[in-house]
Amino acid sequence: MLKRRPFGSWLLGPVDQSPRVLRFRLRVLMMTFSIGSNLIGAAVVFVLAVFVLPGPPLVDQLQTLEAITIPAYFLLAVVIGCVWSTRLTRRVTRWVDEDRPATRKDQIATLRLPLRLTLIEVFLWLLACVIFTVMTVVLQPENALRIAVTIFDGAIVTCAVSYLLTEFALRPVAARALADSPPPRRLLSAGLKARTVFFWAVGSGVPVAGLMLAAVLALIEGDVSPTRLSVMILALGMVVLLNGLLLTLLAAKSVVAPVRSVRNALTLIGEGQLDIRIPVFDGTELGSLQAGFNKMAEGLRERERIRDVFGRYVGPEVVQEALTSDRLGGEERFAAVLFVDLVGSTELAADRPPTEVVQLLNRFFTIVVDEVVRQGGFVNKFAGDAALAVFGAPAELPDAAGSALRAGRTLARRLAEELPEATAGIGVTAGIVVAGTVGDVRRHEYTVIGDPVNEAARLTELAKSTPGRLIASMTAVDEAAPAEAAHWHPGDEVTVRGRSEPTHLAVPQ
């Protein structure tokens, strides 16, 4: 919806239309709307003059001069209005043709353009009111008041409709003007509330006042028949209903369009599409609402980017833990630990260029992270050419030991197949660890501490000198599910460095 109708209507085109296409579209729409609104105003004048206001029938008393002058002035006023409006629009929106961002002065001038274009219509209609009222005073004095009142009512209807349609046509231009900043505050002072009151007055207040005026004139005439009075009420009632309906629909659409753009964008945000930016094309508080949504979406994108980057360093599980709790400390829990360390990294660094060593490490860690994540664990830290992976913390696993053992077997196989130029020792064990956040309130780190971590590191040293480069503890095998435990068989008991109790080793089948 946002891509097909970003401004609330297909008539206004896409956001990325070229200045040339936008200029042509704007010219066609404004010319069409100008002619249409003036025709509506002329129809209102005709209905009021002929069927509503009391007095002798106006059509029967038209002189030849009036019959020629009225349509001639109408055509001339439409042409003058179109030319005048086109030139004013081109001058105000020159920055669009220059393909440059709008300055604050350009913004204010663009948002005030509908009012200035409407004032052109006001001038031409008031000029018509003066000309034809004076002409009627000379030729038909008894109809002078009727002519003045009807032309004035037509002017109100035409100008109100013209303002709404012009504001609609200028939405793409307003969106470009407000692309980098919200509507200026000086324009918000007479915003949505003032607009609502104004169009209530035009759509309801003025027609009702016309009905009251017709009643006053009927009382002054004194000889209005019941039939004539009924026709007056019916005709004026129809004008009131149609005029009020038209203005209400146009005013409602001007309010609904920006609100609907925000609603549709919120739906897409809820579906996870954060790369959303809606065009800001309203100069009232609704434009501030649109701009506020764009700022909110930008903040969500920035937060998601930070979360993604943060997760690449510490893992998504740790990110979730950090977001839900910022307490320092940890908790005891059962977890499995996998430690992997490259063999002969010092020689590799001495025999190869630094860039080649970095590329080798990246390939090595890619395989490590891929297999650890595949089995439900997360790499807690990288230490030079070694990595520590944890299974069962911070997110619990139903078979943490089995997952770590399975990760160790697949990791040993993939390293042998995909990275034969570098070998690594892998140690796996399981037990009670303290898992949580350590550090300072200004700098946190999630880690696991305990004897299983030290034991896994020592098993890795032993694994470097064994054929399969993989050793686990029987503690981990005993805690694993039978399906995974079947892939391992017991080995020797060894007292590794830094531990007083012997470790019963296990090797894969």
XYZ file of C-alpha atoms in Angstrom:
509
model
C 0.000 0.000 0.000
C 2.801 2.417 0.868
C 4.618 1.682 -2.375
C 1.536 1.808 -4.611
C -0.146 4.837 -3.004
C 2.401 6.626 -0.824
C 0.403 9.879 -0.881
C -3.024 8.303 -0.406
C -4.014 8.161 -4.101
C -2.664 6.679 -7.316
C -3.283 10.026 -8.986
C -0.268 11.502 -7.188
C 2.229 8.907 -8.422
C 5.206 7.295 -6.653
C 7.651 8.948 -4.295
C 10.615 8.686 -6.663
C 8.983 10.243 -9.750
C 11.210 12.625 -11.682
C 10.760 16.413 -11.385
C 9.576 16.542 -15.003
C 6.863 13.928 -14.445
C 5.867 15.570 -11.168
C 5.570 18.953 -12.873
C 3.364 17.557 -15.656
C 1.185 15.634 -13.199
C 0.794 18.691 -10.986
C -0.180 20.916 -13.911
C -2.847 18.494 -15.162
C -4.343 17.912 -11.715
C -4.461 21.571 -10.752
C -6.007 22.610 -14.059
C -8.626 19.878 -13.762
C -9.396 20.733 -10.148
C -9.591 24.460 -10.900
C -12.110 23.986 -13.702
C -14.086 21.457 -11.665
C -14.325 23.598 -8.528
C -15.394 26.649 -10.540
C -18.087 24.610 -12.285
C -19.365 23.534 -8.866
C -19.421 27.153 -7.734
C -21.257 28.229 -10.894
C -23.836 25.493 -10.335
C -24.406 26.719 -6.770
C -24.883 30.272 -8.030
C -27.394 29.111 -10.636
C -29.444 27.056 -8.158
C -29.510 29.784 -5.540
C -30.368 32.559 -7.973
C -33.090 30.662 -9.835
C -34.733 28.421 -7.249
C -33.914 29.713 -3.777
C -33.823 33.441 -3.194
C -37.308 35.033 -3.453
C -38.171 37.613 -6.050
C -38.984 37.640 -9.754
C -37.466 34.725 -11.721
C -33.964 35.789 -12.645
C -33.716 33.862 -15.901
C -36.760 35.613 -17.332
C -35.236 39.033 -16.706
C -31.706 38.452 -17.999
C -30.721 41.119 -20.472
C -28.680 40.241 -23.537
C -25.605 41.937 -22.054
C -25.777 39.830 -18.900
C -26.395 36.628 -20.851
C -23.175 37.221 -22.786
C -21.070 38.702 -19.989
C -21.602 35.947 -17.396
C -20.251 32.978 -19.424
C -17.563 35.184 -20.971
C -16.311 36.243 -17.542
C -16.461 32.642 -16.328
C -14.248 31.418 -19.171
C -11.887 34.382 -18.841
C -11.594 33.921 -15.066
C -10.824 30.210 -15.465
C -8.071 30.926 -17.992
C -6.592 33.737 -15.889
C -6.787 31.575 -12.764
C -5.036 28.629 -14.438
C -2.239 30.777 -15.896
C -1.767 32.752 -12.685
C -1.758 29.604 -10.538
C 0.684 27.811 -12.853
C 3.180 30.669 -12.764
C 2.921 31.029 -8.978
C 3.351 27.286 -8.508
C 6.386 27.177 -10.784
C 7.995 30.089 -8.944
C 7.398 28.656 -5.473
C 8.481 25.114 -6.400
C 11.519 26.129 -8.443
C 13.711 24.144 -6.023
C 12.063 20.934 -7.300
C 13.194 21.659 -10.867
C 16.663 22.469 -9.551
C 16.695 19.037 -7.846
C 17.951 20.378 -4.541
C 16.736 20.063 -0.936
C 14.197 22.644 0.193
C 15.401 25.361 2.517
C 13.287 26.455 5.479
C 12.029 29.363 3.349
C 11.106 26.936 0.563
C 9.272 24.728 3.058
C 7.134 27.569 4.366
C 6.373 28.871 0.870
C 5.440 25.379 -0.368
C 3.128 24.629 2.559
C 1.459 28.026 2.164
C 1.023 27.574 -1.581
C -2.531 26.063 -1.350
C -3.677 29.152 0.574
C -2.050 31.528 -1.906
C -3.595 29.694 -4.857
C -6.973 29.813 -3.130
C -6.609 33.573 -2.673
C -6.404 33.839 -6.469
C -9.819 32.155 -6.672
C -11.100 34.491 -3.949
C -9.940 37.549 -5.866
C -11.534 36.436 -9.153
C -14.847 35.553 -7.495
C -15.011 38.766 -5.469
C -14.240 40.676 -8.657
C -17.151 38.862 -10.312
C -19.357 39.738 -7.334
C -18.514 43.422 -7.665
C -18.853 43.531 -11.462
C -22.191 41.733 -11.705
C -23.678 43.413 -8.660
C -22.923 46.849 -10.143
C -24.256 45.718 -13.524
C -27.451 44.441 -11.904
C -27.894 47.668 -9.929
C -27.848 49.540 -13.250
C -30.025 47.116 -15.247
C -32.218 45.365 -12.647
C -31.989 47.080 -9.239
C -34.533 44.715 -7.676
C -32.192 41.739 -8.244
C -28.943 43.350 -7.049
C -29.042 41.772 -3.578
C -29.830 38.343 -5.029
C -26.867 38.528 -7.405
C -24.465 39.638 -4.657
C -25.609 36.919 -2.231
C -25.535 34.082 -4.770
C -22.110 34.977 -6.178
C -20.728 35.311 -2.657
C -22.074 31.860 -1.717
C -20.606 30.410 -4.914
C -17.265 31.996 -4.059
C -17.228 30.365 -0.621
C -18.012 26.922 -1.997
C -15.526 27.227 -4.866
C -12.679 28.496 -2.720
C -13.182 25.871 -0.015
C -13.237 23.016 -2.539
C -10.324 24.549 -4.432
C -8.201 24.745 -1.272
C -8.712 21.073 -0.415
C -8.099 19.872 -3.969
C -4.994 22.038 -4.354
C -3.601 20.767 -1.068
C -4.249 17.230 -2.315
C -2.455 17.837 -5.625
C 0.564 19.375 -3.885
C 1.209 16.414 -1.553
C 4.202 15.067 -3.550
C 5.808 18.511 -3.529
C 5.114 18.969 0.188
C 6.655 15.540 0.829
C 9.867 16.606 -0.895
C 9.902 19.857 1.037
C 9.491 18.027 4.363
C 11.813 15.129 3.533
C 14.552 16.273 5.913
C 12.619 18.031 8.683
C 9.104 18.217 10.185
C 6.639 21.037 9.399
C 7.726 24.456 10.690
C 6.194 25.403 14.047
C 4.802 28.670 12.727
C 2.473 26.669 10.463
C 1.277 24.354 13.242
C -0.323 27.212 15.206
C -3.238 27.259 12.738
C -3.265 23.529 12.222
C -5.845 20.791 12.321
C -8.194 22.483 14.792
C -8.428 25.713 12.799
C -8.901 23.757 9.563
C -11.728 21.691 11.086
C -13.556 24.759 12.386
C -13.156 26.560 9.058
C -14.570 23.732 6.976
C -17.436 23.265 9.435
C -18.273 26.920 8.915
C -18.054 26.638 5.130
C -19.822 23.302 4.840
C -22.558 23.865 7.412
C -22.522 27.350 8.900
C -22.641 29.372 5.676
C -25.380 27.271 3.995
C -27.531 27.476 7.111
C -26.937 31.234 7.203
C -28.078 31.301 3.551
C -31.251 29.479 4.524
C -31.893 32.046 7.233
C -31.219 34.851 4.735
C -33.731 33.332 2.332
C -36.309 33.344 5.126
C -35.573 36.994 5.898
C -35.946 37.968 2.240
C -39.192 36.014 2.069
C -40.506 37.994 5.020
C -39.431 41.239 3.386
C -41.101 40.323 0.076
C -44.263 39.358 1.947
C -45.970 37.753 -1.066
C -44.049 34.468 -1.332
C -46.453 31.626 -1.990
C -46.276 28.341 -0.067
C -45.199 26.579 -3.258
C -42.382 29.042 -3.833
C -41.304 28.764 -0.201
C -41.267 24.963 -0.447
C -39.138 25.097 -3.608
C -36.745 27.491 -1.876
C -36.344 25.225 1.146
C -35.926 22.093 -0.958
C -33.389 23.685 -3.299
C -31.367 25.255 -0.521
C -31.544 22.039 1.501
C -30.122 20.128 -1.461
C -27.325 22.672 -1.814
C -26.581 22.420 1.899
C -26.494 18.599 1.811
C -24.382 18.290 -1.335
C -22.041 21.108 -0.394
C -21.615 19.787 3.143
C -21.085 16.225 1.898
C -18.470 17.291 -0.652
C -16.498 19.433 1.776
C -16.753 16.840 4.546
C -15.479 14.086 2.258
C -12.585 16.185 1.008
C -11.692 17.393 4.514
C -11.938 13.834 5.865
C -9.661 12.519 3.122
C -7.093 15.200 3.911
C -7.036 13.946 7.511
C -7.337 10.224 6.818
C -4.527 10.037 4.233
C -1.624 10.872 6.593
C -3.148 8.820 9.422
C -3.612 5.843 7.098
C -0.002 6.103 5.899
C 1.156 5.861 9.524
C -1.232 2.967 10.231
C -0.045 0.988 7.195
C 3.569 1.635 8.097
C 2.930 0.478 11.680
C 1.516 -2.759 10.274
C 4.720 -3.322 8.314
C 6.796 -2.498 11.398
C 4.822 -5.108 13.322
C 5.678 -7.657 10.624
C 9.372 -6.961 11.120
C 9.960 -4.677 8.116
C 11.941 -1.926 9.792
C 13.237 -0.353 6.574
C 10.154 1.864 6.312
C 9.973 5.606 5.701
C 6.712 7.332 4.876
C 6.524 10.629 2.971
C 5.614 13.622 5.144
C 3.135 15.610 3.084
C 0.921 17.373 5.652
C 1.690 20.791 7.101
C -0.387 20.358 10.285
C 0.037 18.222 13.389
C -0.539 15.196 11.164
C 2.712 16.003 9.372
C 4.446 16.039 12.749
C 2.885 12.628 13.379
C 4.336 11.314 10.115
C 7.746 12.811 10.882
C 7.580 11.343 14.385
C 6.895 7.904 12.949
C 9.919 8.190 10.668
C 12.071 9.132 13.638
C 10.680 6.179 15.600
C 11.367 3.791 12.713
C 14.888 5.167 12.419
C 15.418 4.525 16.122
C 14.121 0.963 15.766
C 16.470 0.341 12.845
C 19.395 1.719 14.834
C 18.462 -0.393 17.857
C 18.173 -3.515 15.708
C 21.513 -2.766 14.067
C 23.165 -2.339 17.473
C 21.518 -5.528 18.671
C 22.749 -7.379 15.592
C 26.307 -6.061 15.949
C 26.243 -6.753 19.698
C 25.000 -10.274 19.006
C 27.858 -10.928 16.629
C 30.286 -10.263 19.461
C 28.609 -12.034 22.364
C 25.849 -14.162 20.818
C 22.090 -13.564 20.578
C 21.391 -15.446 23.809
C 23.674 -13.146 25.759
C 22.053 -10.120 24.109
C 18.649 -11.316 25.306
C 20.066 -11.881 28.787
C 21.557 -8.383 28.835
C 18.294 -6.809 27.697
C 16.215 -8.569 30.344
C 18.658 -8.149 33.230
C 21.501 -5.759 33.924
C 22.473 -7.311 37.282
C 26.073 -8.263 37.989
C 26.599 -11.768 39.294
C 25.756 -15.274 38.216
C 23.985 -18.492 39.061
C 25.018 -22.102 39.342
C 23.718 -24.323 36.596
C 24.635 -27.440 34.695
C 26.319 -26.737 31.368
C 28.583 -28.413 28.851
C 31.778 -26.753 27.674
C 33.652 -27.193 24.388
C 37.126 -25.765 23.970
C 38.936 -25.754 20.626
C 42.494 -24.564 19.973
C 44.631 -24.547 16.833
C 47.791 -26.655 16.793
C 51.010 -24.874 15.937
C 49.561 -21.389 15.621
C 52.939 -19.845 16.452
C 54.556 -21.593 13.502
C 51.688 -20.603 11.252
C 52.124 -16.940 12.173
C 55.873 -17.162 11.543
C 55.656 -18.897 8.149
C 52.734 -16.979 6.618
C 51.976 -13.310 5.954
C 49.685 -11.676 8.552
C 46.805 -11.299 6.092
C 46.967 -14.988 5.236
C 46.979 -15.898 8.934
C 43.889 -13.760 9.512
C 42.111 -15.403 6.576
C 42.971 -18.843 7.965
C 41.660 -17.896 11.416
C 38.447 -16.561 9.926
C 37.865 -19.818 8.021
C 38.626 -21.758 11.208
C 36.240 -19.737 13.369
C 33.532 -19.859 10.680
C 33.443 -23.640 10.943
C 33.537 -23.486 14.743
C 30.662 -20.995 15.040
C 28.606 -22.817 12.423
C 28.739 -26.162 14.233
C 28.300 -24.715 17.720
C 25.226 -22.732 16.699
C 23.847 -25.703 14.789
C 23.852 -27.748 18.026
C 22.255 -24.999 20.134
C 25.324 -23.575 21.863
C 27.044 -20.231 21.626
C 30.666 -19.193 21.360
C 31.339 -17.358 24.583
C 34.705 -15.908 23.607
C 37.546 -16.018 21.122
C 41.043 -16.063 22.578
C 43.596 -15.628 19.836
C 43.447 -18.942 17.958
C 41.115 -20.649 20.455
C 37.394 -20.518 21.168
C 35.220 -21.373 24.172
C 31.696 -22.613 23.466
C 28.992 -23.151 26.083
C 25.911 -25.379 25.868
C 23.087 -24.887 28.366
C 23.789 -21.295 29.404
C 22.366 -18.724 29.234
C 19.641 -20.593 27.297
C 18.850 -24.023 28.711
C 19.157 -27.093 26.480
C 17.337 -30.383 27.072
C 20.563 -32.311 26.324
C 23.421 -29.873 26.823
C 26.103 -32.576 27.176
C 24.863 -34.486 24.126
C 24.780 -31.286 22.067
C 28.364 -30.411 23.033
C 29.616 -33.941 22.245
C 27.820 -33.941 18.903
C 29.266 -30.537 18.090
C 32.735 -31.826 18.939
C 32.424 -34.828 16.607
C 31.066 -32.840 13.640
C 33.569 -30.062 14.242
C 36.515 -32.488 14.203
C 35.266 -34.034 10.966
C 34.695 -30.696 9.206
C 38.071 -29.281 10.246
C 39.803 -32.348 8.862
C 37.886 -32.149 5.595
C 37.614 -28.407 5.010
C 40.753 -27.051 6.710
C 43.460 -29.712 6.325
C 46.259 -27.129 6.430
C 45.495 -26.434 10.094
C 44.690 -28.894 12.871
C 43.019 -28.190 16.182
C 42.529 -29.944 19.481
C 38.996 -30.194 20.867
C 38.028 -30.888 24.477
C 34.498 -31.441 25.777
C 33.267 -31.807 29.342
C 30.250 -30.958 31.477
C 29.417 -30.010 35.045
C 28.217 -27.297 37.381
C 29.422 -23.820 36.431
C 28.692 -20.281 37.523
C 27.123 -18.514 34.545
C 26.387 -14.820 34.569
C 27.616 -11.277 34.145
C 30.908 -10.169 35.598
C 32.774 -6.899 35.438
C 31.771 -3.397 36.457
C 28.505 -1.479 36.138
C 30.165 0.405 33.283
C 31.421 -2.670 31.439
C 29.773 -6.119 31.571
C 30.790 -9.457 30.176
C 28.791 -12.668 30.206
C 30.933 -15.699 30.964
C 30.994 -19.128 32.617
C 33.401 -19.906 35.444
C 34.143 -23.229 37.067
C 36.113 -26.440 37.046
C 34.527 -27.760 33.789
C 35.933 -24.751 31.891
C 39.462 -25.442 33.139
C 39.031 -29.146 32.492
C 37.923 -28.573 28.881
C 40.992 -26.400 28.242
C 43.300 -29.111 29.612
C 41.549 -31.812 27.565
C 42.175 -29.707 24.479
C 45.914 -29.818 25.179
C 45.740 -33.621 25.399
C 43.650 -33.816 22.211
C 46.366 -32.076 20.186
C 48.563 -35.171 20.511
C 45.865 -37.799 19.858
C 44.968 -39.136 16.380
C 41.380 -37.896 16.349
C 42.206 -34.490 17.897
C 39.077 -34.908 20.070
C 38.786 -35.910 23.747
C 35.830 -35.682 26.109
C 35.259 -36.560 29.728
C 33.131 -39.522 30.718
C 31.196 -37.072 32.887
C 29.858 -35.458 29.724
C 29.180 -38.851 28.102
C 27.283 -40.082 31.178
C 25.119 -36.936 31.156
C 24.380 -37.188 27.421
C 21.358 -38.862 25.918
C 21.888 -42.537 24.942
C 21.784 -41.758 21.217
C 24.859 -39.557 21.504
C 26.595 -41.532 24.274
C 26.666 -44.560 21.976
C 29.204 -42.774 19.760
C 31.787 -42.697 22.581
C 33.743 -45.277 24.539
C 35.769 -44.952 27.754
C 39.483 -44.279 27.748
C 42.189 -43.843 30.375
C 42.042 -41.872 33.583
C 44.377 -38.889 33.568
C 45.072 -36.192 36.126
C 45.311 -33.061 34.015
C 47.298 -30.008 34.976
C 45.622 -27.800 37.554
C 43.241 -30.498 38.902
C 43.698 -32.798 41.865
C 41.133 -35.390 40.807
C 41.681 -37.637 37.792
C 39.548 -37.240 34.661
C 38.095 -40.322 33.054
C 38.601 -39.713 29.325
C 36.294 -40.654 26.473
C 37.052 -40.803 22.752
C 34.694 -41.143 19.790
C 34.099 -44.572 18.230
